[in-house]
PDB file of C-alpha atoms in Angstrom:
ATOM      1  CA  UNK A 773    -134.652 -73.988  16.959  1.00 37.00           C
ATOM      2  CA  UNK A 774    -133.463 -72.390  13.718  1.00 41.00           C
ATOM      3  CA  UNK A 775    -132.812 -68.761  13.149  1.00 50.00           C
ATOM      4  CA  UNK A 776    -133.972 -67.450   9.821  1.00 76.00           C
ATOM      5  CA  UNK A 777    -131.172 -68.628   7.570  1.00 88.00           C
ATOM      6  CA  UNK A 778    -131.504 -68.705   3.806  1.00 90.00           C
ATOM      7  CA  UNK A 779    -131.939 -72.150   2.280  1.00 91.00           C
ATOM      8  CA  UNK A 780    -129.695 -71.247  -0.672  1.00 93.00           C
ATOM      9  CA  UNK A 781    -126.881 -68.738  -0.812  1.00 94.00           C
ATOM     10  CA  UNK A 782    -124.929 -67.146  -3.625  1.00 93.00           C
ATOM     11  CA  UNK A 783    -121.337 -67.171  -2.356  1.00 93.00           C
ATOM     12  CA  UNK A 784    -120.046 -64.908  -5.130  1.00 92.00           C
ATOM     13  CA  UNK A 785    -122.549 -62.178  -4.284  1.00 94.00           C
ATOM     14  CA  UNK A 786    -121.888 -62.612  -0.558  1.00 94.00           C
ATOM     15  CA  UNK A 787    -118.119 -62.406  -1.207  1.00 94.00           C
ATOM     16  CA  UNK A 788    -118.567 -59.157  -3.154  1.00 94.00           C
ATOM     17  CA  UNK A 789    -120.545 -57.690  -0.232  1.00 95.00           C
ATOM     18  CA  UNK A 790    -118.245 -59.102   2.494  1.00 95.00           C
ATOM     19  CA  UNK A 791    -121.277 -61.047   3.691  1.00 94.00           C
ATOM     20  CA  UNK A 792    -121.757 -62.885   6.968  1.00 95.00           C
ATOM     21  CA  UNK A 793    -124.092 -65.800   7.679  1.00 95.00           C
ATOM     22  CA  UNK A 794    -124.558 -66.949  11.263  1.00 95.00           C
ATOM     23  CA  UNK A 795    -127.176 -68.955  13.079  1.00 94.00           C
ATOM     24  CA  UNK A 796    -128.301 -72.473  13.809  1.00 95.00           C
ATOM     25  CA  UNK A 797    -129.462 -75.371  11.688  1.00 93.00           C
ATOM     26  CA  UNK A 798    -131.535 -78.225  13.127  1.00 92.00           C
ATOM     27  CA  UNK A 799    -129.851 -81.612  12.827  1.00 91.00           C
ATOM     28  CA  UNK A 800    -133.140 -82.975  11.499  1.00 91.00           C
ATOM     29  CA  UNK A 801    -132.435 -81.015   8.282  1.00 92.00           C
ATOM     30  CA  UNK A 802    -129.149 -82.872   7.733  1.00 91.00           C
ATOM     31  CA  UNK A 803    -130.471 -85.943   5.939  1.00 91.00           C
ATOM     32  CA  UNK A 804    -127.109 -87.276   4.714  1.00 92.00           C
ATOM     33  CA  UNK A 805    -125.646 -86.968   8.200  1.00 91.00           C
ATOM     34  CA  UNK A 806    -128.590 -88.807   9.793  1.00 89.00           C
ATOM     35  CA  UNK A 807    -127.271 -92.303   9.016  1.00 87.00           C
ATOM     36  CA  UNK A 808    -124.205 -91.590  11.181  1.00 89.00           C
ATOM     37  CA  UNK A 809    -126.195 -90.238  14.127  1.00 90.00           C
ATOM     38  CA  UNK A 810    -127.784 -91.974  17.082  1.00 90.00           C
ATOM     39  CA  UNK A 811    -130.158 -89.028  17.541  1.00 90.00           C
ATOM     40  CA  UNK A 812    -131.292 -86.103  15.400  1.00 90.00           C
ATOM     41  CA  UNK A 813    -131.860 -83.892  18.433  1.00 90.00           C
ATOM     42  CA  UNK A 814    -129.794 -80.746  18.508  1.00 89.00           C
ATOM     43  CA  UNK A 815    -128.486 -77.976  16.337  1.00 92.00           C
ATOM     44  CA  UNK A 816    -125.387 -76.987  14.428  1.00 94.00           C
ATOM     45  CA  UNK A 817    -124.024 -73.492  15.014  1.00 96.00           C
ATOM     46  CA  UNK A 818    -122.592 -71.806  11.947  1.00 96.00           C
ATOM     47  CA  UNK A 819    -120.621 -68.620  11.558  1.00 97.00           C
ATOM     48  CA  UNK A 820    -119.409 -68.053   7.995  1.00 96.00           C
ATOM     49  CA  UNK A 821    -117.816 -64.973   6.478  1.00 97.00           C
ATOM     50  CA  UNK A 822    -117.504 -64.395   2.750  1.00 96.00           C
ATOM     51  CA  UNK A 823    -114.755 -62.348   1.110  1.00 95.00           C
ATOM     52  CA  UNK A 824    -112.519 -62.144  -1.939  1.00 93.00           C
ATOM     53  CA  UNK A 825    -108.877 -63.142  -1.940  1.00 89.00           C
ATOM     54  CA  UNK A 826    -106.887 -62.459  -5.085  1.00 85.00           C
ATOM     55  CA  UNK A 827    -110.197 -62.018  -6.892  1.00 86.00           C
ATOM     56  CA  UNK A 828    -111.522 -65.431  -5.842  1.00 87.00           C
ATOM     57  CA  UNK A 829    -114.455 -65.885  -3.455  1.00 91.00           C
ATOM     58  CA  UNK A 830    -113.570 -67.486  -0.112  1.00 93.00           C
ATOM     59  CA  UNK A 831    -115.641 -68.761   2.790  1.00 95.00           C
ATOM     60  CA  UNK A 832    -114.112 -68.703   6.253  1.00 96.00           C
ATOM     61  CA  UNK A 833    -115.605 -69.422   9.606  1.00 96.00           C
ATOM     62  CA  UNK A 834    -116.663 -72.154  12.003  1.00 97.00           C
ATOM     63  CA  UNK A 835    -119.201 -74.950  12.215  1.00 96.00           C
ATOM     64  CA  UNK A 836    -119.815 -76.164  15.766  1.00 96.00           C
ATOM     65  CA  UNK A 837    -121.815 -79.225  16.668  1.00 93.00           C
ATOM     66  CA  UNK A 838    -122.440 -81.560  19.562  1.00 92.00           C
ATOM     67  CA  UNK A 839    -123.565 -84.813  17.963  1.00 92.00           C
ATOM     68  CA  UNK A 840    -124.543 -88.260  19.183  1.00 93.00           C
ATOM     69  CA  UNK A 841    -122.760 -90.625  16.830  1.00 92.00           C
ATOM     70  CA  UNK A 842    -123.298 -94.380  16.758  1.00 90.00           C
ATOM     71  CA  UNK A 843    -120.419 -96.269  18.396  1.00 89.00           C
ATOM     72  CA  UNK A 844    -119.348 -98.892  15.871  1.00 86.00           C
ATOM     73  CA  UNK A 845    -118.441-101.344  18.624  1.00 83.00           C
ATOM     74  CA  UNK A 846    -121.460-101.300  20.948  1.00 87.00           C
ATOM     75  CA  UNK A 847    -124.001 -99.436  18.748  1.00 85.00           C
ATOM     76  CA  UNK A 848    -124.857 -97.075  21.624  1.00 88.00           C
ATOM     77  CA  UNK A 849    -124.742 -93.287  21.581  1.00 90.00           C
ATOM     78  CA  UNK A 850    -121.307 -91.689  21.504  1.00 90.00           C
ATOM     79  CA  UNK A 851    -121.067 -88.013  22.412  1.00 91.00           C
ATOM     80  CA  UNK A 852    -118.895 -86.115  19.919  1.00 91.00           C
ATOM     81  CA  UNK A 853    -118.437 -82.408  19.629  1.00 91.00           C
ATOM     82  CA  UNK A 854    -116.182 -80.336  17.504  1.00 89.00           C
ATOM     83  CA  UNK A 855    -115.565 -76.844  16.287  1.00 94.00           C
ATOM     84  CA  UNK A 856    -114.610 -77.169  12.648  1.00 94.00           C
ATOM     85  CA  UNK A 857    -112.651 -74.443  10.895  1.00 95.00           C
ATOM     86  CA  UNK A 858    -114.026 -73.695   7.435  1.00 95.00           C
ATOM     87  CA  UNK A 859    -111.546 -72.359   4.853  1.00 94.00           C
ATOM     88  CA  UNK A 860    -112.944 -72.788   1.368  1.00 92.00           C
ATOM     89  CA  UNK A 861    -112.020 -71.138  -1.895  1.00 89.00           C
ATOM     90  CA  UNK A 862    -114.579 -71.329  -4.678  1.00 88.00           C
ATOM     91  CA  UNK A 863    -113.339 -72.677  -7.974  1.00 85.00           C
ATOM     92  CA  UNK A 864    -115.106 -73.057 -11.301  1.00 81.00           C
ATOM     93  CA  UNK A 865    -112.972 -75.859 -12.779  1.00 80.00           C
ATOM     94  CA  UNK A 866    -111.325 -78.803 -11.068  1.00 78.00           C
ATOM     95  CA  UNK A 867    -107.980 -77.843 -12.618  1.00 75.00           C
ATOM     96  CA  UNK A 868    -107.973 -74.692 -10.452  1.00 77.00           C
ATOM     97  CA  UNK A 869    -107.716 -76.839  -7.306  1.00 74.00           C
ATOM     98  CA  UNK A 870    -104.060 -77.543  -8.033  1.00 74.00           C
ATOM     99  CA  UNK A 871    -103.142 -73.866  -7.722  1.00 74.00           C
ATOM    100  CA  UNK A 872    -104.647 -73.353  -4.248  1.00 71.00           C
ATOM    101  CA  UNK A 873    -102.532 -72.847  -1.175  1.00 70.00           C
ATOM    102  CA  UNK A 874    -102.782 -75.465   1.556  1.00 75.00           C
ATOM    103  CA  UNK A 875    -104.707 -72.974   3.698  1.00 86.00           C
ATOM    104  CA  UNK A 876    -107.842 -73.373   1.557  1.00 87.00           C
ATOM    105  CA  UNK A 877    -109.847 -76.367   0.458  1.00 89.00           C
ATOM    106  CA  UNK A 878    -111.395 -76.143  -3.004  1.00 86.00           C
ATOM    107  CA  UNK A 879    -115.153 -75.926  -3.381  1.00 87.00           C
ATOM    108  CA  UNK A 880    -116.241 -76.585  -6.945  1.00 88.00           C
ATOM    109  CA  UNK A 881    -119.210 -74.335  -7.635  1.00 86.00           C
ATOM    110  CA  UNK A 882    -121.145 -75.468 -10.700  1.00 84.00           C
ATOM    111  CA  UNK A 883    -124.182 -73.238 -10.108  1.00 87.00           C
ATOM    112  CA  UNK A 884    -124.620 -69.675  -8.920  1.00 88.00           C
ATOM    113  CA  UNK A 885    -126.119 -70.791  -5.619  1.00 90.00           C
ATOM    114  CA  UNK A 886    -125.538 -73.586  -3.160  1.00 91.00           C
ATOM    115  CA  UNK A 887    -127.595 -75.076  -0.361  1.00 92.00           C
ATOM    116  CA  UNK A 888    -126.414 -73.861   3.030  1.00 93.00           C
ATOM    117  CA  UNK A 889    -127.438 -77.073   4.806  1.00 93.00           C
ATOM    118  CA  UNK A 890    -125.461 -79.189   2.309  1.00 93.00           C
ATOM    119  CA  UNK A 891    -122.377 -77.001   2.766  1.00 94.00           C
ATOM    120  CA  UNK A 892    -122.559 -77.414   6.559  1.00 94.00           C
ATOM    121  CA  UNK A 893    -123.337 -81.104   6.235  1.00 94.00           C
ATOM    122  CA  UNK A 894    -120.290 -81.642   3.998  1.00 93.00           C
ATOM    123  CA  UNK A 895    -118.030 -80.054   6.600  1.00 94.00           C
ATOM    124  CA  UNK A 896    -119.479 -82.243   9.364  1.00 94.00           C
ATOM    125  CA  UNK A 897    -119.244 -85.436   7.298  1.00 93.00           C
ATOM    126  CA  UNK A 898    -115.585 -84.729   6.586  1.00 93.00           C
ATOM    127  CA  UNK A 899    -114.852 -84.103  10.270  1.00 93.00           C
ATOM    128  CA  UNK A 900    -116.557 -87.020  12.007  1.00 91.00           C
ATOM    129  CA  UNK A 901    -114.406 -90.114  12.590  1.00 91.00           C
ATOM    130  CA  UNK A 902    -114.577 -92.925  10.039  1.00 89.00           C
ATOM    131  CA  UNK A 903    -115.213 -95.501  12.741  1.00 88.00           C
ATOM    132  CA  UNK A 904    -116.450 -93.770  15.909  1.00 90.00           C
ATOM    133  CA  UNK A 905    -115.884 -95.776  19.098  1.00 86.00           C
ATOM    134  CA  UNK A 906    -115.913 -95.076  22.800  1.00 87.00           C
ATOM    135  CA  UNK A 907    -112.445 -94.372  24.206  1.00 84.00           C
ATOM    136  CA  UNK A 908    -113.018 -96.830  27.024  1.00 82.00           C
ATOM    137  CA  UNK A 909    -113.725-100.443  26.225  1.00 78.00           C
ATOM    138  CA  UNK A 910    -117.361-101.054  25.504  1.00 79.00           C
ATOM    139  CA  UNK A 911    -118.970-104.392  24.853  1.00 73.00           C
ATOM    140  CA  UNK A 912    -119.957-105.266  21.301  1.00 71.00           C
ATOM    141  CA  UNK A 913    -123.656-105.857  20.851  1.00 67.00           C
ATOM    142  CA  UNK A 914    -124.343-109.404  19.847  1.00 64.00           C
ATOM    143  CA  UNK A 915    -127.425-110.173  17.816  1.00 61.00           C
ATOM    144  CA  UNK A 916    -129.031-113.434  18.990  1.00 67.00           C
ATOM    145  CA  UNK A 917    -129.001-116.071  16.222  1.00 64.00           C
ATOM    146  CA  UNK A 918    -132.777-116.477  16.342  1.00 63.00           C
ATOM    147  CA  UNK A 919    -133.137-112.749  15.557  1.00 59.00           C
ATOM    148  CA  UNK A 920    -131.215-113.126  12.302  1.00 59.00           C
ATOM    149  CA  UNK A 921    -133.525-114.408   9.617  1.00 65.00           C
ATOM    150  CA  UNK A 922    -132.109-115.699   6.416  1.00 68.00           C
ATOM    151  CA  UNK A 923    -133.898-114.280   3.403  1.00 71.00           C
ATOM    152  CA  UNK A 924    -136.005-116.814   1.551  1.00 71.00           C
ATOM    153  CA  UNK A 925    -134.179-117.883  -1.565  1.00 75.00           C
ATOM    154  CA  UNK A 926    -135.956-119.052  -4.669  1.00 76.00           C
ATOM    155  CA  UNK A 927    -134.983-122.562  -5.668  1.00 77.00           C
ATOM    156  CA  UNK A 928    -133.804-122.434  -9.272  1.00 74.00           C
ATOM    157  CA  UNK A 929    -134.935-126.055  -9.792  1.00 77.00           C
ATOM    158  CA  UNK A 930    -138.460-125.540  -8.414  1.00 76.00           C
ATOM    159  CA  UNK A 931    -139.919-125.232 -11.904  1.00 75.00           C
ATOM    160  CA  UNK A 932    -138.218-128.478 -12.975  1.00 76.00           C
ATOM    161  CA  UNK A 933    -139.603-130.310  -9.957  1.00 76.00           C
ATOM    162  CA  UNK A 934    -143.058-128.968 -10.759  1.00 76.00           C
ATOM    163  CA  UNK A 935    -142.780-130.197 -14.346  1.00 76.00           C
ATOM    164  CA  UNK A 936    -141.693-133.635 -13.126  1.00 75.00           C
ATOM    165  CA  UNK A 937    -144.640-133.952 -10.734  1.00 75.00           C
ATOM    166  CA  UNK A 938    -147.061-132.932 -13.481  1.00 72.00           C
ATOM    167  CA  UNK A 939    -145.633-135.623 -15.719  1.00 64.00           C
ATOM    168  CA  UNK A 940    -144.068-133.277 -18.242  1.00 55.00           C
ATOM    169  CA  UNK A 941    -140.585-134.142 -19.500  1.00 54.00           C
ATOM    170  CA  UNK A 942    -138.640-132.597 -22.316  1.00 57.00           C
ATOM    171  CA  UNK A 943    -141.516-130.437 -23.446  1.00 54.00           C
ATOM    172  CA  UNK A 944    -143.939-133.333 -23.948  1.00 52.00           C
ATOM    173  CA  UNK A 945    -146.470-134.859 -21.608  1.00 51.00           C
ATOM    174  CA  UNK A 946    -146.747-138.523 -20.672  1.00 52.00           C
ATOM    175  CA  UNK A 947    -149.914-140.415 -21.586  1.00 50.00           C
TER     176      UNK A 947
END
């Protein structure tokens, strides 16, 4: 269930107006996150506030999600939930990132607007573990050898064998 959230936002305009964006995004909309998930059921709760700090637009808030990741040991569902703090400062050039305080992460904004789903998805992708595994020992899934099929490889000498059986050698035919 999604509340009516804008697909694209202009963070500079929202920062000037002290804007606030809150609601839910369906996990099914998070296409880049999908490859890390066992299931696309569920929602992501977002609560983002926009402001200006020293003249620069900032985004602060939280992204909360309860996800079913894929355990990298047993390939079963792994429940993972987190409340991620969002502290972003918008920059226009990568060189500006060096001047930021450690409180803010840089967000390079190359256009006037950005996709809200992609912003949320980026925060989730950065927060999920690199190699999610159950805390308790789980058994690795073994793929039976008969289930693994080797791809058919083309024989590079097949054309030579065909020429030999047709009686053609060195570009001439036998008589």
